[in-house]
């Protein structure tokens, strides 16, 4: 049985750091409110002229270096983003050129905050079906560009960044002891469109639009759907919550993360949290958290990592990876 095995990971954050106190100077908010409600202390914001592709390329270069391969070795790039450089072509093709990859396919995938889990699932399926051998899955966003900086209920929650992993098809035994992606689960529910969306786009308003969110409603769905999808992916792999070494959740809100960890019966030290440092970076949040925990020595070869995320759509999903 072919398994998609992680060869390396990397991430990149824009230089500019914006603290809650800095935001409180220009809007009616406070460090206390933001930390209490979300756990966020700071976020990174892309500079003028710094695009999603620039962040993605830096994260990709680090992931390739960590994997010990070059762009020419890739035959697939899946870039999860809701903030592409341009309406078309896919930002993934900009990354492809920068990495010196001249064969295979590169495309963008749009599932907002669930984008990275969707990207991992799609790349895994393509590797298993023989459509790709070595794939780069990137989550990269410049959400600062689609925030309404007059809406304190949303603009304090998000940040910019990128993260990436390299996957390669390798022969496995078909057991849960194999290294690689063991199971994926994806869902969406278009009936929930109105609780999290961007009020613009090329076909509707011909503008980029701004992010709009009913935070409390999204929160309720997140808590319920995350608990369900992590159970689903564990069952698919024939594993139990006690087998998980690391929960690597989408980083939207510390209270949602804590709730999922509690329901799985995991001690807090097994839950990777970066929302305090990065805020919500949408599709980039899971690979940013993964890279932090791999590079500081927490996630090691053979460990079982459970990735999960939910965002606009609503769209949500989970992936179970033996690192
Ligand atoms: O990544 C995609 C998935 N997204 C999520 O998972 C987000 C899920 N939702 C959340 O994380 C939370 O709902 C929020 C953090 C967005 C909001 O927390 P909340 O506890 O649901 O607060 P709320 O929206 O009900 O607002 C409570 C109060 C309101 O004031 P009143 O009406 O009670 O007087 C808001 O006006 O807090 C006020 N408020 C703020 N105050 C200071 C809203 N934003 C701010 C702010 N600073 N930035």
Short mmCIF file of C-alpha atoms and ligand atoms in Angstrom, two decimals:
data_model
loop_
_atom_site.label_atom_id
_atom_site.label_comp_id
_atom_site.label_asym_id
_atom_site.label_seq_id
_atom_site.Cartn_x
_atom_site.Cartn_y
_atom_site.Cartn_z
CA UNK A 1 0.00 0.00 0.00
CA UNK A 2 1.30 3.46 -0.94
CA UNK A 3 1.54 5.95 1.93
CA UNK A 4 2.17 9.68 1.60
CA UNK A 5 5.08 10.15 3.98
CA UNK A 6 6.19 13.56 5.32
CA UNK A 7 9.74 14.34 4.21
CA UNK A 8 10.05 17.82 5.70
CA UNK A 9 8.27 21.01 6.70
CA UNK A 10 8.87 24.75 6.79
CA UNK A 11 7.16 28.02 7.57
CA UNK A 12 7.51 31.75 7.23
CA UNK A 13 6.06 34.75 9.05
CA UNK A 14 6.26 38.37 7.85
CA UNK A 15 8.67 40.51 9.83
CA UNK A 16 6.16 43.05 11.12
CA UNK A 17 4.73 42.07 14.51
CA UNK A 18 1.58 43.81 15.75
CA UNK A 19 0.65 43.44 19.42
CA UNK A 20 -2.83 43.77 20.90
CA UNK A 21 -1.71 46.98 22.61
CA UNK A 22 -0.74 48.45 19.24
CA UNK A 23 -4.24 47.70 17.89
CA UNK A 24 -5.79 49.24 21.01
CA UNK A 25 -4.14 52.56 20.08
CA UNK A 26 -6.26 52.88 16.92
CA UNK A 27 -9.52 51.08 17.81
CA UNK A 28 -11.86 50.43 20.71
CA UNK A 29 -10.35 47.17 21.96
CA UNK A 30 -7.94 45.98 24.65
CA UNK A 31 -5.22 43.40 25.17
CA UNK A 32 -7.35 42.01 28.00
CA UNK A 33 -10.47 41.47 25.79
CA UNK A 34 -8.51 39.88 22.94
CA UNK A 35 -6.51 37.55 25.21
CA UNK A 36 -9.52 36.51 27.31
CA UNK A 37 -11.79 35.75 24.33
CA UNK A 38 -9.22 34.25 21.95
CA UNK A 39 -5.80 33.68 23.55
CA UNK A 40 -4.21 35.93 20.90
CA UNK A 41 -1.33 38.19 22.03
CA UNK A 42 0.14 39.27 18.68
CA UNK A 43 0.03 38.66 14.93
CA UNK A 44 2.40 39.11 11.96
CA UNK A 45 1.28 41.40 9.13
CA UNK A 46 2.69 41.34 5.59
CA UNK A 47 4.47 44.47 4.38
CA UNK A 48 3.14 46.53 1.47
CA UNK A 49 4.20 44.70 -1.67
CA UNK A 50 4.62 41.40 0.19
CA UNK A 51 2.16 38.95 -1.39
CA UNK A 52 0.81 35.53 -0.48
CA UNK A 53 3.20 34.03 -3.06
CA UNK A 54 6.20 35.63 -1.34
CA UNK A 55 5.26 34.06 2.00
CA UNK A 56 4.49 30.73 0.29
CA UNK A 57 7.83 30.66 -1.55
CA UNK A 58 9.81 31.27 1.66
CA UNK A 59 7.90 28.55 3.54
CA UNK A 60 8.29 26.19 0.56
CA UNK A 61 12.06 26.78 0.31
CA UNK A 62 12.42 25.95 4.00
CA UNK A 63 10.31 22.80 3.65
CA UNK A 64 12.34 21.63 0.62
CA UNK A 65 15.62 22.27 2.48
CA UNK A 66 14.30 20.34 5.51
CA UNK A 67 13.33 17.46 3.19
CA UNK A 68 16.74 17.61 1.46
CA UNK A 69 15.25 17.98 -2.03
CA UNK A 70 14.89 20.75 -4.60
CA UNK A 71 11.93 22.20 -6.48
CA UNK A 72 12.90 20.16 -9.54
CA UNK A 73 12.10 16.97 -7.56
CA UNK A 74 8.45 17.97 -7.11
CA UNK A 75 5.63 16.93 -9.40
CA UNK A 76 2.75 18.52 -7.48
CA UNK A 77 2.12 21.76 -5.61
CA UNK A 78 -1.20 22.26 -3.83
CA UNK A 79 -1.46 25.77 -2.40
CA UNK A 80 -4.31 26.27 0.03
CA UNK A 81 -5.25 29.94 0.12
CA UNK A 82 -8.26 32.24 0.20
CA UNK A 83 -6.05 35.26 -0.49
CA UNK A 84 -4.33 34.58 -3.84
CA UNK A 85 -2.07 37.21 -5.44
CA UNK A 86 -4.44 37.52 -8.40
CA UNK A 87 -7.83 36.10 -9.44
CA UNK A 88 -5.87 33.96 -11.89
CA UNK A 89 -3.53 32.27 -12.56
CA UNK A 90 -3.21 30.13 -9.47
CA UNK A 91 -0.67 31.53 -7.01
CA UNK A 92 0.70 27.97 -6.92
CA UNK A 93 2.10 28.52 -10.43
CA UNK A 94 4.00 31.60 -9.20
CA UNK A 95 5.49 29.41 -6.48
CA UNK A 96 6.21 26.67 -9.04
CA UNK A 97 8.29 29.05 -11.17
CA UNK A 98 10.19 30.43 -8.15
CA UNK A 99 11.10 26.91 -7.00
CA UNK A 100 12.43 25.90 -10.42
CA UNK A 101 9.79 23.20 -10.89
CA UNK A 102 9.14 22.68 -14.60
CA UNK A 103 7.11 19.47 -14.64
CA UNK A 104 3.94 18.22 -12.97
CA UNK A 105 1.03 20.35 -11.80
CA UNK A 106 0.49 23.29 -9.47
CA UNK A 107 -2.89 24.61 -8.42
CA UNK A 108 -4.65 26.57 -5.67
CA UNK A 109 -7.25 25.05 -3.40
CA UNK A 110 -9.82 27.15 -1.59
CA UNK A 111 -11.29 25.82 1.63
CA UNK A 112 -10.38 28.83 3.80
CA UNK A 113 -9.28 27.73 7.30
CA UNK A 114 -9.80 24.06 6.43
CA UNK A 115 -7.61 24.57 3.34
CA UNK A 116 -4.50 22.85 4.64
CA UNK A 117 -6.36 19.69 5.67
CA UNK A 118 -8.16 19.72 2.30
CA UNK A 119 -4.78 20.18 0.56
CA UNK A 120 -3.19 17.30 2.46
CA UNK A 121 -6.17 15.06 1.59
CA UNK A 122 -6.06 15.96 -2.12
CA UNK A 123 -2.27 15.49 -2.37
CA UNK A 124 -2.54 12.17 -0.49
CA UNK A 125 -5.24 10.96 -2.91
CA UNK A 126 -3.19 12.01 -5.95
CA UNK A 127 -0.09 10.25 -4.61
CA UNK A 128 -2.07 7.07 -3.90
CA UNK A 129 -3.62 7.20 -7.40
CA UNK A 130 -0.24 7.57 -9.11
CA UNK A 131 -0.90 11.16 -10.26
CA UNK A 132 2.06 12.47 -8.24
CA UNK A 133 5.17 11.08 -6.56
CA UNK A 134 6.46 14.00 -4.51
CA UNK A 135 4.10 16.78 -3.48
CA UNK A 136 4.37 20.11 -1.71
CA UNK A 137 1.30 21.18 0.27
CA UNK A 138 1.34 24.83 1.28
CA UNK A 139 -1.03 26.93 3.35
CA UNK A 140 -0.36 30.65 2.77
CA UNK A 141 -2.46 33.72 3.50
CA UNK A 142 -2.44 37.49 3.68
CA UNK A 143 -5.75 37.88 5.51
CA UNK A 144 -4.74 41.40 6.58
CA UNK A 145 -5.74 42.42 3.02
CA UNK A 146 -9.37 41.26 3.38
CA UNK A 147 -9.99 42.57 6.90
CA UNK A 148 -12.31 45.48 7.60
CA UNK A 149 -10.03 47.42 9.95
CA UNK A 150 -13.13 49.29 11.23
CA UNK A 151 -14.71 46.05 12.48
CA UNK A 152 -13.10 45.27 15.82
CA UNK A 153 -15.08 42.02 16.03
CA UNK A 154 -12.98 40.49 13.22
CA UNK A 155 -9.83 42.50 12.48
CA UNK A 156 -8.12 41.68 15.79
CA UNK A 157 -8.42 37.93 15.16
CA UNK A 158 -6.29 37.33 12.07
CA UNK A 159 -2.68 37.42 10.91
CA UNK A 160 -0.53 36.60 7.86
CA UNK A 161 1.88 33.70 7.31
CA UNK A 162 2.68 30.48 5.46
CA UNK A 163 3.61 26.88 6.17
CA UNK A 164 4.37 23.86 4.00
CA UNK A 165 5.06 20.13 4.07
CA UNK A 166 6.66 17.80 1.52
CA UNK A 167 4.95 14.43 0.98
CA UNK A 168 6.39 11.46 -0.93
CA UNK A 169 4.77 8.20 -1.92
CA UNK A 170 6.44 5.25 -0.17
CA UNK A 171 5.49 1.62 0.25
CA UNK A 172 3.75 0.88 3.56
CA UNK A 173 2.32 -2.25 5.19
CA UNK A 174 -1.21 -0.90 5.35
CA UNK A 175 -1.25 -0.85 9.16
CA UNK A 176 -1.59 2.12 11.52
CA UNK A 177 2.08 1.65 12.42
CA UNK A 178 3.06 2.88 8.93
CA UNK A 179 4.62 6.31 8.62
CA UNK A 180 2.58 8.72 6.51
CA UNK A 181 -1.01 9.88 6.19
CA UNK A 182 -3.23 7.22 7.79
CA UNK A 183 -6.67 8.76 7.23
CA UNK A 184 -8.48 11.94 6.16
CA UNK A 185 -12.03 13.19 6.64
CA UNK A 186 -13.54 16.19 4.84
CA UNK A 187 -16.91 17.94 5.16
CA UNK A 188 -18.69 21.09 4.13
CA UNK A 189 -22.12 22.60 4.73
CA UNK A 190 -23.06 25.38 2.32
CA UNK A 191 -26.15 26.23 4.37
CA UNK A 192 -23.83 28.04 6.80
CA UNK A 193 -22.49 30.48 4.17
CA UNK A 194 -23.77 33.60 5.92
CA UNK A 195 -21.94 33.13 9.22
CA UNK A 196 -18.46 33.44 7.66
CA UNK A 197 -17.79 34.85 4.19
CA UNK A 198 -16.15 37.68 2.23
CA UNK A 199 -18.60 40.23 0.83
CA UNK A 200 -16.96 40.56 -2.57
CA UNK A 201 -15.42 38.68 -5.48
CA UNK A 202 -14.73 38.86 -9.23
CA UNK A 203 -18.12 37.47 -10.30
CA UNK A 204 -20.37 39.27 -7.82
CA UNK A 205 -19.12 42.72 -6.83
CA UNK A 206 -15.91 42.87 -8.92
CA UNK A 207 -14.18 43.95 -5.70
CA UNK A 208 -12.11 41.93 -3.26
CA UNK A 209 -14.48 42.50 -0.36
CA UNK A 210 -14.02 42.13 3.38
CA UNK A 211 -14.34 39.23 5.80
CA UNK A 212 -17.67 39.09 7.66
CA UNK A 213 -18.26 36.74 10.57
CA UNK A 214 -20.93 35.88 13.13
CA UNK A 215 -18.30 34.83 15.66
CA UNK A 216 -20.61 33.21 18.21
CA UNK A 217 -22.33 31.05 15.55
CA UNK A 218 -19.02 29.93 14.05
CA UNK A 219 -17.77 29.14 17.55
CA UNK A 220 -20.73 26.81 18.23
CA UNK A 221 -20.29 24.91 14.94
CA UNK A 222 -16.53 24.70 15.45
CA UNK A 223 -16.79 23.03 18.85
CA UNK A 224 -19.33 20.43 17.68
CA UNK A 225 -17.82 19.71 14.23
CA UNK A 226 -14.25 19.45 15.47
CA UNK A 227 -15.18 16.89 18.12
CA UNK A 228 -17.07 14.84 15.49
CA UNK A 229 -14.43 14.93 12.75
CA UNK A 230 -11.53 13.96 15.02
CA UNK A 231 -13.57 10.93 16.17
CA UNK A 232 -14.31 10.08 12.53
CA UNK A 233 -10.69 10.18 11.38
CA UNK A 234 -9.50 8.11 14.35
CA UNK A 235 -12.17 5.47 13.63
CA UNK A 236 -11.12 5.33 9.96
CA UNK A 237 -7.54 4.55 11.01
CA UNK A 238 -8.64 2.07 13.71
CA UNK A 239 -7.02 4.22 16.41
CA UNK A 240 -8.20 5.82 19.65
CA UNK A 241 -7.73 9.21 21.26
CA UNK A 242 -5.18 7.71 23.68
CA UNK A 243 -2.94 6.88 20.68
CA UNK A 244 -2.56 10.56 19.70
CA UNK A 245 0.83 12.08 20.49
CA UNK A 246 0.02 15.56 19.19
CA UNK A 247 -3.16 17.46 18.43
CA UNK A 248 -2.30 20.16 15.85
CA UNK A 249 -5.52 22.16 15.49
CA UNK A 250 -6.44 25.15 13.36
CA UNK A 251 -5.47 28.16 15.45
CA UNK A 252 -8.58 30.37 15.59
CA UNK A 253 -9.38 30.54 19.27
CA UNK A 254 -7.72 29.01 22.34
CA UNK A 255 -11.14 28.19 23.80
CA UNK A 256 -12.10 26.08 20.75
CA UNK A 257 -8.70 24.32 20.85
CA UNK A 258 -9.08 23.60 24.60
CA UNK A 259 -12.56 22.20 24.04
CA UNK A 260 -11.36 19.74 21.37
CA UNK A 261 -8.38 18.70 23.51
CA UNK A 262 -10.63 18.13 26.53
CA UNK A 263 -13.12 16.03 24.53
CA UNK A 264 -10.24 13.84 23.35
CA UNK A 265 -9.01 13.53 26.94
CA UNK A 266 -5.61 14.93 25.97
CA UNK A 267 -3.41 16.73 28.50
CA UNK A 268 -2.66 20.35 27.44
CA UNK A 269 1.01 19.52 26.81
CA UNK A 270 -0.03 17.29 23.87
CA UNK A 271 -1.87 20.14 22.17
CA UNK A 272 0.19 22.42 19.90
CA UNK A 273 -0.85 26.06 20.42
CA UNK A 274 0.47 28.99 18.39
CA UNK A 275 -2.65 31.18 18.28
CA UNK A 276 -1.08 33.38 20.98
CA UNK A 277 1.86 34.24 18.67
CA UNK A 278 0.37 33.98 15.16
CA UNK A 279 -3.39 34.68 15.64
CA UNK A 280 -5.65 33.06 13.04
CA UNK A 281 -3.72 32.68 9.77
CA UNK A 282 -6.47 30.63 8.08
CA UNK A 283 -4.97 27.93 5.79
CA UNK A 284 -1.47 28.68 7.12
CA UNK A 285 -2.25 28.08 10.78
CA UNK A 286 -1.91 24.28 10.89
CA UNK A 287 1.39 24.04 8.94
CA UNK A 288 2.77 26.97 10.98
CA UNK A 289 1.90 25.11 14.20
CA UNK A 290 3.26 21.82 12.82
CA UNK A 291 6.55 23.42 11.84
CA UNK A 292 6.92 25.07 15.25
CA UNK A 293 6.43 21.74 17.05
CA UNK A 294 8.73 19.80 14.69
CA UNK A 295 11.55 22.36 14.84
CA UNK A 296 11.43 22.68 18.65
CA UNK A 297 11.73 18.89 18.91
CA UNK A 298 8.24 18.01 20.14
CA UNK A 299 6.95 16.14 17.06
CA UNK A 300 9.36 13.31 16.19
CA UNK A 301 9.52 10.56 13.57
CA UNK A 302 6.88 7.93 14.31
CA UNK A 303 4.67 10.23 16.43
CA UNK A 304 0.96 10.31 15.68
CA UNK A 305 -0.28 13.84 14.84
CA UNK A 306 -3.94 14.73 14.43
CA UNK A 307 -4.60 17.83 12.31
CA UNK A 308 -8.04 19.46 12.25
CA UNK A 309 -9.58 22.70 11.05
CA UNK A 310 -12.82 24.52 10.22
CA UNK A 311 -13.59 27.71 8.32
CA UNK A 312 -15.88 29.52 5.90
CA UNK A 313 -18.28 27.39 3.89
CA UNK A 314 -18.54 26.03 6.39
CA UNK A 315 -15.78 23.60 5.45
CA UNK A 316 -13.95 21.37 7.89
CA UNK A 317 -11.80 18.28 8.09
CA UNK A 318 -9.08 16.28 9.83
CA UNK A 319 -5.97 14.30 8.87
CA UNK A 320 -4.15 11.70 10.90
CA UNK A 321 -0.42 11.54 10.15
CA UNK A 322 2.25 9.24 11.54
CA UNK A 323 5.18 11.64 11.28
O1 LIG B 1 -10.99 30.53 11.42
C1 LIG B 1 -12.33 30.41 11.11
C2 LIG B 1 -13.08 29.97 12.29
N1 LIG B 1 -13.34 31.12 13.14
C3 LIG B 1 -13.54 30.91 14.42
O2 LIG B 1 -13.41 29.81 14.87
C4 LIG B 1 -13.98 32.07 15.27
C5 LIG B 1 -15.01 31.60 16.25
N2 LIG B 1 -15.52 32.65 17.12
C6 LIG B 1 -14.79 33.22 18.09
O3 LIG B 1 -13.61 32.91 18.23
C7 LIG B 1 -15.47 34.17 19.03
O4 LIG B 1 -16.86 34.15 18.81
C8 LIG B 1 -14.94 35.63 18.92
C9 LIG B 1 -13.55 35.70 19.49
C10 LIG B 1 -14.95 36.06 17.47
C11 LIG B 1 -15.83 36.58 19.73
O5 LIG B 1 -15.94 36.14 21.07
P1 LIG B 1 -17.37 36.14 21.79
O6 LIG B 1 -17.14 35.70 23.15
O7 LIG B 1 -18.26 35.29 20.93
O8 LIG B 1 -17.76 37.67 21.77
P2 LIG B 1 -18.98 38.43 21.06
O9 LIG B 1 -18.77 38.46 19.58
O10 LIG B 1 -20.28 37.88 21.55
O11 LIG B 1 -18.79 39.87 21.64
C12 LIG B 1 -18.93 40.12 23.03
C13 LIG B 1 -18.77 41.60 23.27
C14 LIG B 1 -19.67 42.46 22.41
O12 LIG B 1 -20.08 43.56 23.20
P3 LIG B 1 -21.57 43.56 23.87
O13 LIG B 1 -22.51 43.46 22.71
O14 LIG B 1 -21.59 42.36 24.75
O15 LIG B 1 -21.57 44.86 24.59
C15 LIG B 1 -18.75 42.95 21.33
O16 LIG B 1 -19.17 44.19 20.81
O17 LIG B 1 -17.42 41.99 22.97
C16 LIG B 1 -17.45 43.11 22.07
N3 LIG B 1 -16.28 43.05 21.20
C17 LIG B 1 -15.10 43.57 21.50
N4 LIG B 1 -14.65 44.25 22.57
C18 LIG B 1 -13.39 44.64 22.58
C19 LIG B 1 -16.19 42.44 19.99
N5 LIG B 1 -14.94 42.57 19.51
C20 LIG B 1 -14.24 43.28 20.43
C21 LIG B 1 -12.92 43.70 20.49
N6 LIG B 1 -12.53 44.38 21.60
N7 LIG B 1 -12.01 43.45 19.52
#
